[in-house]
Coordinates of N, CA and C in Angstrom, one line a residue:
M1 N -18.6 9.4 -7.4 CA -19.6 8.4 -7.7 C -20.9 8.7 -6.9
K2 N -22.0 8.5 -7.5 CA -23.3 8.8 -6.9 C -23.6 7.6 -6.0
T3 N -24.4 7.9 -4.9 CA -24.8 6.9 -4.0 C -25.7 5.8 -4.7
E4 N -26.5 6.2 -5.7 CA -27.4 5.3 -6.4 C -26.5 4.3 -7.2
S5 N -25.4 4.7 -7.8 CA -24.6 3.8 -8.5 C -23.8 2.8 -7.6
I6 N -23.5 3.2 -6.4 CA -22.8 2.3 -5.5 C -23.8 1.3 -5.0
V7 N -25.0 1.7 -4.7 CA -26.0 0.7 -4.3 C -26.3 -0.3 -5.4
Q8 N -26.4 0.2 -6.6 CA -26.7 -0.6 -7.8 C -25.5 -1.6 -8.0
F9 N -24.3 -1.2 -7.8 CA -23.1 -2.1 -7.9 C -23.3 -3.3 -7.0
F10 N -23.6 -3.0 -5.7 CA -23.7 -4.1 -4.8 C -24.9 -5.0 -5.0
K11 N -26.0 -4.4 -5.5 CA -27.2 -5.2 -5.9 C -26.9 -6.1 -7.0
N12 N -26.0 -5.8 -7.9 CA -25.7 -6.6 -9.1 C -24.6 -7.6 -8.9
L13 N -24.0 -7.7 -7.7 CA -23.0 -8.7 -7.5 C -23.6 -10.1 -7.5
P14 N -23.0 -11.1 -8.0 CA -23.5 -12.4 -8.0 C -23.6 -13.0 -6.5
A15 N -24.5 -13.9 -6.3 CA -24.7 -14.5 -5.0 C -23.4 -15.3 -4.6
K16 N -23.1 -15.3 -3.3 CA -21.9 -16.0 -2.9 C -22.2 -17.5 -2.9
Q17 N -21.2 -18.3 -3.3 CA -21.4 -19.7 -3.4 C -20.4 -20.4 -2.5
C18 N -20.8 -21.6 -1.9 CA -20.0 -22.4 -1.1 C -18.7 -22.9 -1.9
A19 N -17.6 -22.7 -1.3 CA -16.3 -23.1 -1.9 C -16.2 -24.6 -2.1
T20 N -16.9 -25.4 -1.3 CA -16.8 -26.9 -1.3 C -17.9 -27.5 -2.2
C21 N -19.2 -27.2 -2.1 CA -20.2 -27.8 -2.8 C -20.9 -27.0 -3.9
G22 N -20.6 -25.6 -3.8 CA -21.2 -24.7 -4.9 C -22.6 -24.2 -4.6
T23 N -23.2 -24.6 -3.5 CA -24.5 -24.1 -3.2 C -24.5 -22.6 -2.9
E24 N -25.6 -21.9 -3.2 CA -25.6 -20.5 -2.9 C -25.7 -20.3 -1.4
I25 N -24.9 -19.3 -0.9 CA -24.9 -19.0 0.6 C -25.6 -17.8 0.8
E26 N -26.5 -17.8 1.8 CA -27.2 -16.6 2.3 C -26.2 -15.9 3.2
E27 N -25.7 -14.7 2.8 CA -24.7 -14.0 3.5 C -25.3 -13.3 4.7
M28 N -24.5 -13.2 5.8 CA -24.9 -12.4 6.9 C -23.8 -11.3 7.1
H29 N -24.1 -10.2 7.6 CA -23.2 -9.1 7.7 C -22.0 -9.4 8.6
E30 N -22.1 -10.3 9.6 CA -20.9 -10.6 10.4 C -20.2 -11.9 10.0
C31 N -20.6 -12.5 8.9 CA -20.0 -13.8 8.5 C -19.1 -13.6 7.3
Y32 N -17.9 -14.2 7.4 CA -16.9 -14.1 6.3 C -16.7 -15.5 5.8
S33 N -17.4 -16.5 6.2 CA -17.2 -17.9 5.8 C -17.4 -18.0 4.2
N34 N -16.7 -19.0 3.7 CA -16.9 -19.3 2.2 C -17.4 -20.7 2.0
Q35 N -18.0 -21.2 3.1 CA -18.7 -22.5 3.1 C -20.1 -22.4 3.6
C36 N -21.0 -23.3 3.1 CA -22.3 -23.3 3.6 C -22.3 -24.0 5.0
E37 N -23.5 -23.9 5.7 CA -23.5 -24.5 7.0 C -23.3 -26.0 7.0
T38 N -23.8 -26.7 6.0 CA -23.6 -28.2 5.9 C -22.1 -28.5 5.8
C39 N -21.4 -27.9 4.8 CA -20.0 -28.2 4.6 C -19.1 -27.7 5.8
N40 N -19.5 -26.6 6.4 CA -18.8 -26.0 7.5 C -18.8 -26.9 8.7
N41 N -19.9 -27.7 8.9 CA -20.1 -28.6 10.0 C -19.5 -30.0 9.8
L42 N -18.9 -30.2 8.7 CA -18.3 -31.6 8.4 C -17.1 -31.8 9.3

């Protein structure tokens, strides 16, 4: 598999969404949470 196709694969993945409220989550490399900050702090 070429490097370009791997990069393209990850660029085409849909945005991660909060499991509780469905809002789009801005992902960080060290974060594996499936909830947004608002829902995570409840």
